[in-house]
Short mmCIF file of C-alpha atoms in Angstrom, two decimals:
data_model
loop_
_atom_site.label_atom_id
_atom_site.label_comp_id
_atom_site.label_asym_id
_atom_site.label_seq_id
_atom_site.Cartn_x
_atom_site.Cartn_y
_atom_site.Cartn_z
CA MET U 255 -11.77 41.45 11.93
CA ARG U 256 -14.93 43.96 11.71
CA HIS U 257 -14.68 43.85 8.03
CA ARG U 258 -14.39 39.97 8.24
CA LEU U 259 -17.32 39.88 10.47
CA LEU U 260 -19.35 42.02 8.31
CA GLY U 261 -18.65 40.07 5.28
CA ALA U 262 -19.16 36.62 6.80
CA ALA U 263 -22.88 38.13 7.95
CA LEU U 264 -23.42 39.34 4.50
CA ALA U 265 -22.31 36.12 2.97
CA VAL U 266 -24.71 34.13 5.23
CA VAL U 267 -27.76 36.77 4.81
CA ALA U 268 -27.00 36.68 1.09
CA ALA U 269 -26.87 32.51 1.26
CA LEU U 270 -30.34 33.05 2.59
CA ALA U 271 -31.55 35.02 -0.24
CA THR U 272 -32.91 32.15 -2.52
CA ALA U 273 -34.84 32.97 -5.55
CA SER U 274 -36.31 29.55 -6.48
CA VAL U 275 -39.58 30.20 -8.13
CA LEU U 276 -42.78 29.21 -6.72
CA SER U 277 -45.69 28.13 -9.05
CA ALA U 278 -49.15 27.74 -7.77
CA HIS U 279 -49.88 24.89 -5.53
CA HIS U 280 -52.64 23.92 -3.46
CA SER U 281 -54.09 25.51 -0.61
CA VAL U 282 -53.31 24.35 3.17
CA ALA U 283 -56.97 25.03 3.97
CA GLY U 284 -58.22 22.56 1.16
CA GLN U 285 -56.22 19.92 3.09
CA PHE U 286 -55.89 20.62 6.79
CA ASP U 287 -58.33 21.88 9.12
CA GLU U 288 -57.29 25.23 10.39
CA SER U 289 -60.04 25.34 13.17
CA LYS U 290 -58.28 22.54 15.02
CA SER U 291 -54.91 22.19 16.39
CA VAL U 292 -52.79 19.17 17.77
CA THR U 293 -49.87 19.18 19.79
CA LEU U 294 -47.45 16.31 19.33
CA LYS U 295 -44.53 15.37 21.73
CA GLY U 296 -41.78 12.93 20.14
CA VAL U 297 -38.96 12.59 18.25
CA ILE U 298 -38.58 13.64 14.18
CA SER U 299 -37.49 10.40 12.87
CA LYS U 300 -37.21 11.78 9.18
CA VAL U 301 -37.24 14.94 7.03
CA ASP U 302 -37.99 14.53 3.49
CA TRP U 303 -36.46 17.59 1.83
CA VAL U 304 -38.67 17.75 -0.83
CA ASN U 305 -40.87 20.32 -3.13
CA PRO U 306 -43.45 21.39 -3.12
CA HIS U 307 -43.69 20.79 0.48
CA ILE U 308 -40.82 19.49 2.94
CA TYR U 309 -42.44 16.61 5.05
CA LEU U 310 -41.28 15.64 8.53
CA TYR U 311 -42.22 12.59 10.52
CA ILE U 312 -42.46 12.69 14.19
CA ASP U 313 -42.80 9.11 16.40
CA VAL U 314 -45.10 9.86 19.12
CA LYS U 315 -45.98 7.33 21.86
CA THR U 316 -49.85 7.34 21.90
CA ASP U 317 -51.68 4.96 24.63
CA GLY U 318 -48.63 2.84 24.89
CA GLU U 319 -48.13 2.29 21.08
CA MET U 320 -45.65 4.28 19.12
CA VAL U 321 -47.30 6.14 16.27
CA THR U 322 -45.55 8.13 13.53
CA TRP U 323 -47.05 11.36 12.32
CA SER U 324 -46.50 12.62 8.55
CA LEU U 325 -46.45 16.68 8.59
CA GLY U 326 -46.18 18.98 5.60
CA THR U 327 -44.81 22.20 5.74
CA VAL U 328 -43.39 24.94 3.43
CA PRO U 329 -41.65 24.37 0.31
CA THR U 330 -37.79 24.19 0.51
CA ALA U 331 -36.94 27.52 -0.90
CA MET U 332 -39.07 29.29 2.13
CA ALA U 333 -37.02 27.18 4.41
CA ARG U 334 -33.80 28.00 2.96
CA ARG U 335 -34.68 31.75 3.22
CA ALA U 336 -34.88 31.40 6.83
CA GLY U 337 -31.66 29.85 7.01
CA LEU U 338 -33.40 26.18 7.70
CA THR U 339 -31.69 22.92 6.68
CA LYS U 340 -32.95 19.48 6.94
CA GLU U 341 -30.26 19.15 9.83
CA SER U 342 -31.61 22.26 11.79
CA ILE U 343 -35.25 21.12 11.30
CA SER U 344 -34.44 17.33 12.54
CA GLY U 345 -32.86 18.64 15.66
CA LYS U 346 -30.43 16.34 17.66
CA VAL U 347 -30.65 12.50 17.32
CA GLY U 348 -33.13 11.52 19.83
CA GLU U 349 -34.15 15.08 21.00
CA VAL U 350 -37.84 15.42 22.21
CA VAL U 351 -39.82 17.94 20.50
CA THR U 352 -43.15 19.38 20.55
CA ILE U 353 -45.00 20.10 17.62
CA ASP U 354 -48.01 22.27 17.38
CA CYS U 355 -50.12 21.30 13.90
CA ILE U 356 -53.22 21.32 12.29
CA PRO U 357 -54.81 17.72 11.24
CA ALA U 358 -56.13 16.50 7.76
CA ARG U 359 -59.44 17.57 6.87
CA ASP U 360 -60.12 14.20 5.12
CA GLY U 361 -59.85 12.45 8.17
CA THR U 362 -56.69 10.70 7.34
CA LYS U 363 -54.99 9.67 10.71
CA HIS U 364 -51.60 10.92 11.73
CA LEU U 365 -51.34 13.49 8.89
CA GLY U 366 -51.06 17.34 9.75
CA TRP U 367 -49.34 20.57 8.76
CA VAL U 368 -46.66 22.16 11.01
CA ASN U 369 -47.08 25.31 12.64
CA THR U 370 -44.34 25.44 15.16
CA ILE U 371 -41.86 23.17 16.49
CA THR U 372 -40.32 23.57 19.76
CA TYR U 373 -36.96 22.10 20.67
CA ALA U 374 -35.59 20.63 23.95
CA ASP U 375 -33.43 24.02 24.84
CA GLY U 376 -36.64 26.05 24.17
CA HIS U 377 -35.98 27.56 20.74
CA LYS U 378 -38.49 27.46 18.30
CA ILE U 379 -39.07 27.32 14.45
CA GLU U 380 -42.41 29.03 13.39
CA LEU U 381 -43.07 27.83 9.97
CA SER U 382 -46.63 28.70 9.80
CA ARG U 383 -48.97 30.80 11.62
CA ARG U 384 -52.56 30.12 11.88
CA MET K 74 -24.47 26.89 -3.04
CA ARG K 75 -27.47 29.17 -2.28
CA HIS K 76 -28.75 27.57 0.85
CA THR K 77 -25.36 27.09 2.43
CA ILE K 78 -25.77 28.37 6.04
CA ARG K 79 -22.98 29.36 8.40
CA ARG K 80 -23.67 29.53 12.18
CA THR K 81 -21.59 32.47 12.38
CA LEU K 82 -24.43 34.78 11.94
CA THR K 83 -24.86 36.56 15.05
CA ALA K 84 -27.25 39.43 14.19
CA ALA K 85 -30.27 38.93 16.80
CA VAL K 86 -32.74 39.70 14.02
CA ILE K 87 -32.89 39.03 10.44
CA VAL K 88 -35.54 41.59 9.10
CA SER K 89 -35.10 40.28 5.55
CA ALA K 90 -32.62 38.34 3.35
CA LEU K 91 -30.36 40.45 1.57
CA ALA K 92 -28.84 40.74 -1.58
CA ALA K 93 -25.03 41.13 -1.86
CA PRO K 94 -24.15 41.19 -5.73
CA ALA K 95 -20.75 40.73 -6.35
CA SER K 96 -20.43 43.99 -8.05
CA LEU K 97 -21.52 45.85 -5.03
CA GLY K 98 -18.91 44.53 -2.89
CA ALA K 99 -19.24 43.47 0.65
CA GLN K 100 -19.77 46.86 2.28
CA GLN K 101 -22.68 47.82 0.90
CA ALA K 102 -26.18 46.04 0.84
CA ALA K 103 -29.91 46.91 0.71
CA PRO K 104 -32.88 44.51 1.40
CA ARG K 105 -33.49 42.40 -1.65
CA GLY K 106 -35.55 43.97 -4.30
CA THR K 107 -36.02 47.36 -2.70
CA ALA K 108 -36.18 50.50 -4.83
CA ASP K 109 -32.99 51.87 -2.97
CA LEU K 110 -31.19 48.72 -4.21
CA LEU K 111 -32.59 48.79 -7.87
CA THR K 112 -31.93 52.31 -8.21
CA LYS K 113 -28.10 51.69 -7.19
CA LEU K 114 -27.94 48.77 -9.51
CA SER K 115 -29.48 50.31 -12.51
CA ALA K 116 -27.32 53.46 -12.47
CA LYS K 117 -24.42 50.95 -13.15
CA PRO K 118 -22.95 50.97 -16.50
CA THR K 119 -24.72 48.31 -18.91
CA PRO K 120 -22.05 45.90 -19.64
CA HIS K 121 -21.63 44.46 -23.48
CA LEU K 122 -19.91 41.23 -24.77
CA ASN K 123 -19.45 41.29 -28.50
CA GLY K 124 -21.62 44.63 -29.11
CA LYS K 125 -24.57 43.19 -27.46
CA PRO K 126 -25.86 43.86 -23.98
CA ASP K 127 -24.22 41.26 -21.69
CA PHE K 128 -26.94 39.09 -19.92
CA ASN K 129 -24.02 36.59 -18.18
CA GLY K 130 -25.09 36.37 -14.53
CA THR K 131 -27.09 34.96 -12.03
CA TRP K 132 -30.37 36.89 -11.27
CA ASP K 133 -32.62 37.49 -8.59
CA HIS K 134 -36.42 38.53 -8.59
CA LEU K 135 -37.72 37.33 -5.13
CA GLY K 136 -39.33 34.10 -6.86
CA GLY K 137 -42.56 34.60 -5.75
CA ILE K 138 -42.00 34.31 -1.88
CA GLU K 139 -41.46 37.70 -1.01
CA PHE K 140 -43.89 37.23 1.57
CA VAL K 141 -41.39 35.32 3.76
CA ARG K 142 -39.85 37.45 6.08
CA PRO K 143 -37.68 35.69 8.27
CA GLU K 144 -36.80 36.55 11.58
CA LYS K 145 -34.51 35.07 13.98
CA LEU K 146 -34.42 35.92 17.66
CA ALA K 147 -31.38 35.94 20.31
CA ASP K 148 -32.39 32.29 21.47
CA GLY K 149 -32.21 30.77 18.00
CA SER K 150 -36.01 30.78 17.45
CA ILE K 151 -36.89 31.47 13.61
CA CYS K 152 -40.27 32.70 12.38
CA LEU K 153 -40.83 32.33 8.53
CA ARG K 154 -43.21 35.62 8.46
CA GLY K 155 -41.98 37.28 11.41
CA CYS K 156 -41.99 36.80 15.10
CA ALA K 157 -44.56 39.64 16.21
CA PRO K 158 -47.60 38.57 18.08
CA ALA K 159 -50.18 37.29 14.99
CA ALA K 160 -53.14 39.54 14.30
CA PRO K 161 -56.16 38.29 15.95
CA ARG K 162 -57.65 35.54 13.84
CA PRO K 163 -61.15 35.95 12.58
CA ALA K 164 -63.69 33.22 13.81
CA ALA K 165 -62.94 29.85 12.49
CA PRO K 166 -65.15 28.65 10.04
CA ALA K 167 -67.41 25.35 10.48
CA ALA K 168 -64.81 22.43 10.41
CA ALA K 169 -66.69 20.45 7.80
CA ALA K 170 -67.64 23.53 5.52
CA PRO K 171 -66.18 23.03 2.20
CA ARG K 172 -64.64 26.15 0.76
CA PRO K 173 -65.94 27.14 -2.92
CA ALA K 174 -63.51 26.31 -5.48
CA GLN K 175 -62.01 29.40 -7.41
CA ALA K 176 -64.82 29.43 -9.99
CA ASN K 177 -64.16 32.99 -11.29
CA PRO K 178 -60.82 33.78 -12.05
CA PRO K 179 -59.69 37.29 -10.99
CA GLN K 180 -59.42 39.55 -13.98
CA ALA K 181 -56.70 41.56 -13.10
CA MET K 182 -53.61 39.98 -14.57
CA PHE K 183 -55.66 37.27 -15.93
CA PRO K 184 -55.68 36.93 -20.08
CA LYS K 185 -58.90 38.03 -21.96
CA TYR K 186 -60.61 35.01 -23.60
CA LYS K 187 -63.19 34.81 -26.35
CA ALA K 188 -66.61 34.38 -25.02
CA GLU K 189 -66.94 30.77 -26.26
CA PHE K 190 -63.81 29.69 -24.06
CA LEU K 191 -65.06 31.63 -21.02
CA ALA K 192 -66.91 28.24 -19.80
CA LYS K 193 -63.85 25.85 -20.44
CA VAL K 194 -61.67 28.61 -18.24
CA LYS K 195 -64.22 28.44 -15.43
CA ASP K 196 -64.32 24.61 -15.30
CA LEU K 197 -60.63 24.17 -15.67
CA SER K 198 -60.46 26.83 -12.80
CA ALA K 199 -62.87 25.08 -10.52
CA ARG K 200 -61.21 21.99 -10.97
CA GLN K 201 -57.71 23.14 -10.73
CA VAL K 202 -56.39 20.53 -8.10
CA GLU K 203 -57.24 17.96 -11.07
CA THR K 204 -56.23 19.90 -13.76
CA ASP K 205 -53.35 21.98 -13.20
CA ASN K 206 -50.32 20.09 -14.08
CA VAL K 207 -48.43 22.47 -12.13
CA LEU K 208 -49.85 21.10 -9.02
CA LYS K 209 -48.41 17.63 -10.19
CA CYS K 210 -45.10 18.69 -10.27
CA LEU K 211 -44.83 18.94 -14.28
CA ALA K 212 -42.91 21.97 -15.84
CA PRO K 213 -45.18 25.31 -15.52
CA GLY K 214 -44.43 26.33 -18.96
CA LEU K 215 -44.17 29.75 -20.28
CA PRO K 216 -44.87 32.59 -19.34
CA ARG K 217 -45.67 30.78 -16.24
CA LEU K 218 -42.15 29.86 -15.25
CA GLY K 219 -41.31 33.42 -14.71
CA PRO K 220 -37.64 34.90 -15.44
CA PRO K 221 -34.66 32.74 -15.65
CA GLY K 222 -32.51 32.51 -12.62
CA LYS K 223 -29.17 32.52 -14.31
CA ILE K 224 -28.32 33.44 -17.86
CA VAL K 225 -25.34 32.15 -20.27
CA GLN K 226 -24.42 33.94 -23.09
CA ASN K 227 -21.96 33.77 -26.05
CA SER K 228 -21.96 35.03 -29.56
CA LYS K 229 -24.19 32.44 -30.80
CA GLU K 230 -26.69 31.60 -28.21
CA VAL K 231 -28.25 32.55 -24.85
CA VAL K 232 -29.09 29.68 -22.29
CA PHE K 233 -31.65 30.31 -19.72
CA LEU K 234 -31.53 28.35 -16.37
CA TYR K 235 -34.11 28.07 -13.83
CA ASP K 236 -34.35 26.56 -10.16
CA ASP K 237 -37.97 26.29 -9.97
CA VAL K 238 -39.84 24.73 -7.19
CA ASN K 239 -40.94 21.90 -9.79
CA GLY K 240 -37.63 21.42 -11.08
CA ALA K 241 -34.45 22.50 -12.79
CA PHE K 242 -35.30 23.61 -16.10
CA PHE K 243 -33.16 25.02 -19.12
CA ARG K 244 -33.74 26.74 -22.35
CA ILE K 245 -31.06 27.12 -25.21
CA ILE K 246 -31.93 30.05 -27.53
CA PRO K 247 -29.93 30.64 -30.37
CA VAL K 248 -29.22 34.43 -31.28
CA ASP K 249 -27.14 33.80 -34.59
CA GLY K 250 -29.51 35.46 -36.59
CA ARG K 251 -31.54 32.58 -37.77
CA THR K 252 -35.18 33.24 -38.56
CA THR K 253 -36.80 29.56 -38.56
CA TYR K 254 -37.30 27.43 -35.56
CA ARG K 255 -36.19 23.71 -35.42
CA LYS K 256 -38.36 21.30 -37.59
CA ASP K 257 -37.34 18.34 -35.77
CA MET K 258 -38.52 19.17 -32.18
CA PRO K 259 -41.73 17.66 -30.85
CA ALA K 260 -43.74 20.24 -28.90
CA SER K 261 -42.88 20.79 -25.61
CA PHE K 262 -43.41 22.58 -22.25
CA LEU K 263 -40.94 25.33 -22.78
CA GLY K 264 -41.26 25.44 -26.53
CA ASP K 265 -38.72 26.32 -29.07
CA SER K 266 -36.84 29.78 -29.16
CA ILE K 267 -35.22 32.29 -31.01
CA GLY K 268 -33.57 35.55 -29.94
CA HIS K 269 -32.48 38.53 -31.58
CA PHE K 270 -31.23 41.94 -29.91
CA GLU K 271 -32.89 45.21 -30.42
CA GLY K 272 -30.48 48.08 -28.77
CA ASP K 273 -29.76 46.67 -25.14
CA THR K 274 -33.20 44.50 -25.41
CA LEU K 275 -32.82 40.62 -25.99
CA VAL K 276 -36.00 39.92 -27.45
CA VAL K 277 -37.02 35.71 -27.40
CA GLU K 278 -40.00 34.45 -29.14
CA THR K 279 -40.88 30.80 -28.36
CA THR K 280 -43.23 28.51 -30.15
CA ASN K 281 -43.92 24.89 -30.61
CA PHE K 282 -45.41 24.45 -27.15
CA ASN K 283 -47.72 21.47 -25.89
CA GLU K 284 -51.01 22.03 -24.45
CA ASP K 285 -50.42 20.72 -21.14
CA THR K 286 -49.52 24.03 -19.25
CA TRP K 287 -51.35 27.42 -18.46
CA LEU K 288 -50.39 30.82 -19.02
CA THR K 289 -51.26 31.41 -15.42
CA ASP K 290 -53.57 30.03 -12.77
CA ASN K 291 -57.16 29.64 -12.81
CA GLY K 292 -57.62 27.63 -16.14
CA ALA K 293 -55.54 30.05 -18.24
CA PHE K 294 -55.32 27.44 -21.02
CA HIS K 295 -53.73 27.86 -24.29
CA THR K 296 -53.71 25.96 -27.74
CA ALA K 297 -50.32 24.59 -29.46
CA GLY K 298 -50.59 28.00 -31.30
CA LEU K 299 -49.21 29.71 -28.44
CA LYS K 300 -46.35 32.34 -29.09
CA VAL K 301 -44.55 33.80 -26.16
CA VAL K 302 -42.48 37.11 -26.74
CA GLU K 303 -40.14 37.81 -23.80
CA ARG K 304 -38.23 41.19 -23.81
CA LEU K 305 -35.13 41.29 -21.44
CA ARG K 306 -33.64 44.72 -21.26
CA ARG K 307 -30.66 45.20 -19.28
CA VAL K 308 -30.00 48.36 -17.54
CA GLY K 309 -26.82 48.68 -15.48
CA ASP K 310 -27.00 45.67 -13.14
CA THR K 311 -30.74 45.11 -13.45
CA ILE K 312 -32.94 43.54 -16.11
CA GLU K 313 -36.49 44.34 -16.90
CA TYR K 314 -38.64 41.49 -18.00
CA THR K 315 -41.57 41.13 -19.58
CA ALA K 316 -43.24 38.34 -21.32
CA THR K 317 -46.35 38.87 -23.93
CA SER K 318 -48.57 35.58 -24.82
CA HIS K 319 -50.32 35.69 -28.32
CA ASP K 320 -52.80 32.92 -28.65
CA PRO K 321 -55.46 34.58 -31.40
CA ALA K 322 -57.14 31.07 -31.46
CA VAL K 323 -58.48 31.64 -27.83
CA LEU K 324 -57.57 34.96 -26.59
CA VAL K 325 -59.09 38.29 -27.44
CA GLU K 326 -55.72 40.24 -27.25
CA PRO K 327 -52.20 39.55 -26.50
CA TRP K 328 -51.64 39.13 -22.86
CA ALA K 329 -48.76 40.81 -20.97
CA SER K 330 -48.07 38.92 -17.73
CA LYS K 331 -46.59 40.20 -14.68
CA PRO K 332 -43.40 42.24 -15.17
CA TYR K 333 -40.40 41.43 -13.21
CA THR K 334 -37.35 43.70 -12.34
CA MET K 335 -34.26 41.29 -12.07
CA TRP K 336 -31.00 41.96 -10.35
CA ILE K 337 -27.47 40.47 -10.39
CA THR K 338 -26.80 38.47 -7.64
CA SER K 339 -23.45 36.43 -6.11
CA GLN K 340 -25.86 33.70 -5.03
CA GLU K 341 -25.31 30.61 -7.41
CA LEU K 342 -28.07 28.42 -8.71
CA GLU K 343 -28.34 24.83 -7.33
CA GLU K 344 -30.43 21.85 -7.97
CA PRO K 345 -33.75 22.23 -6.52
CA ALA K 346 -35.01 19.61 -3.98
CA ARG K 347 -37.13 16.79 -6.15
CA CYS K 348 -40.68 17.94 -6.55
CA GLU K 349 -43.05 15.10 -5.47
CA ASP K 350 -46.58 15.77 -4.37
CA ARG K 351 -48.08 13.99 -1.67
CA ASP K 352 -50.95 16.17 -1.09
CA LEU K 353 -53.51 16.27 -3.82
CA GLU K 354 -55.23 12.88 -3.01
CA HIS K 355 -55.97 14.91 0.71
CA ILE K 356 -57.64 17.85 -0.91
CA VAL K 357 -61.25 17.98 0.23
CA ASP K 358 -62.14 20.96 -2.23
CA GLY K 359 -60.74 22.78 -4.98
CA SER K 360 -58.85 25.48 -3.11
CA HIS K 361 -55.41 26.54 -4.25
CA HIS K 362 -53.06 29.23 -3.98
CA ASP K 363 -53.48 32.16 -6.28
CA ASN K 364 -49.97 33.26 -7.95
CA PRO K 365 -50.35 34.85 -10.78
CA ARG K 366 -47.70 35.68 -13.17
#
């Protein structure tokens, strides 16, 4: 039993050890304003599992209106190495999450870069540290 | 599938992802890419196939994201770069202050260009967000693509497979003794290759590149006359990988890019998520990651 558990753990950890190559990509600081932060509370309505950056969308009620923010984050290979999936980032259907992000520098509204997602049960996913 | 995640992992903290090569077995593992692991793997017998070193296998080399050190806490929280408190941040720059573009490429790990081409390199580098096709999800070319993630080999050819962030790529490399390249092939991102063996080393010489790729970051352009020579030496269950770029029309001397040690892994390649840039139109200056290879 012990060996089976160890084997399972190793299998999981090995599965996390992705090796996709990262070529150069643009700087977060070139697009997002690291001197500011925005806290959003709402429901993640979609996660686009794409490279070079995963994008997720969160519906936030602002002044009585529902606004959808587009939020970029890390490449899929980085997320996978941390054991994250599209599903684990999405959270449960209808789950209210809190996202700490930084806004776009070019003035585009409702565009940001994710630092941390906090889920309803209190667990967090820290994707970036600013 | 590499990213298959089971919820059976009960360890409170994952300090680093581990490699568990099939040949090591489930009882033995060390952090990915550590000297200990590589020493053990390189001490194993070097396998051969038809009298040649056998490169068949899936190979890990950290893939440029070795700085990702995922940590998982007991409550299920996950931090990509560790959950320890962050070091104090320096004072934030003025919000609207543009960052200078990387106008001066770093000299370490950078090709030496002839004097008459330095201005071009500088200009391409300063405008990398506009001029670097890698940022537009095109193929990185050689040697920027780095080592293959999987190698399939028989007596006549060796196939390199890649699961790159920009896409899935392949190269078919004949090792049947031919010395002439295909004549009916258009110039391409990954060129046309011929391989041969020198002892336990596979030597791959590639030409017929288009001019849409760079050798590395920061404006390291090349001409259609580029020739890249890769050397892969199998040592036990590791491969020592080097690549040297020859482009005498613009370079002072051949340029050896970052060497890698690859090690065998039981993780299979998978089709990478599609590359679809959504960011470039929002970049307000020329800043970009440096990721020399």
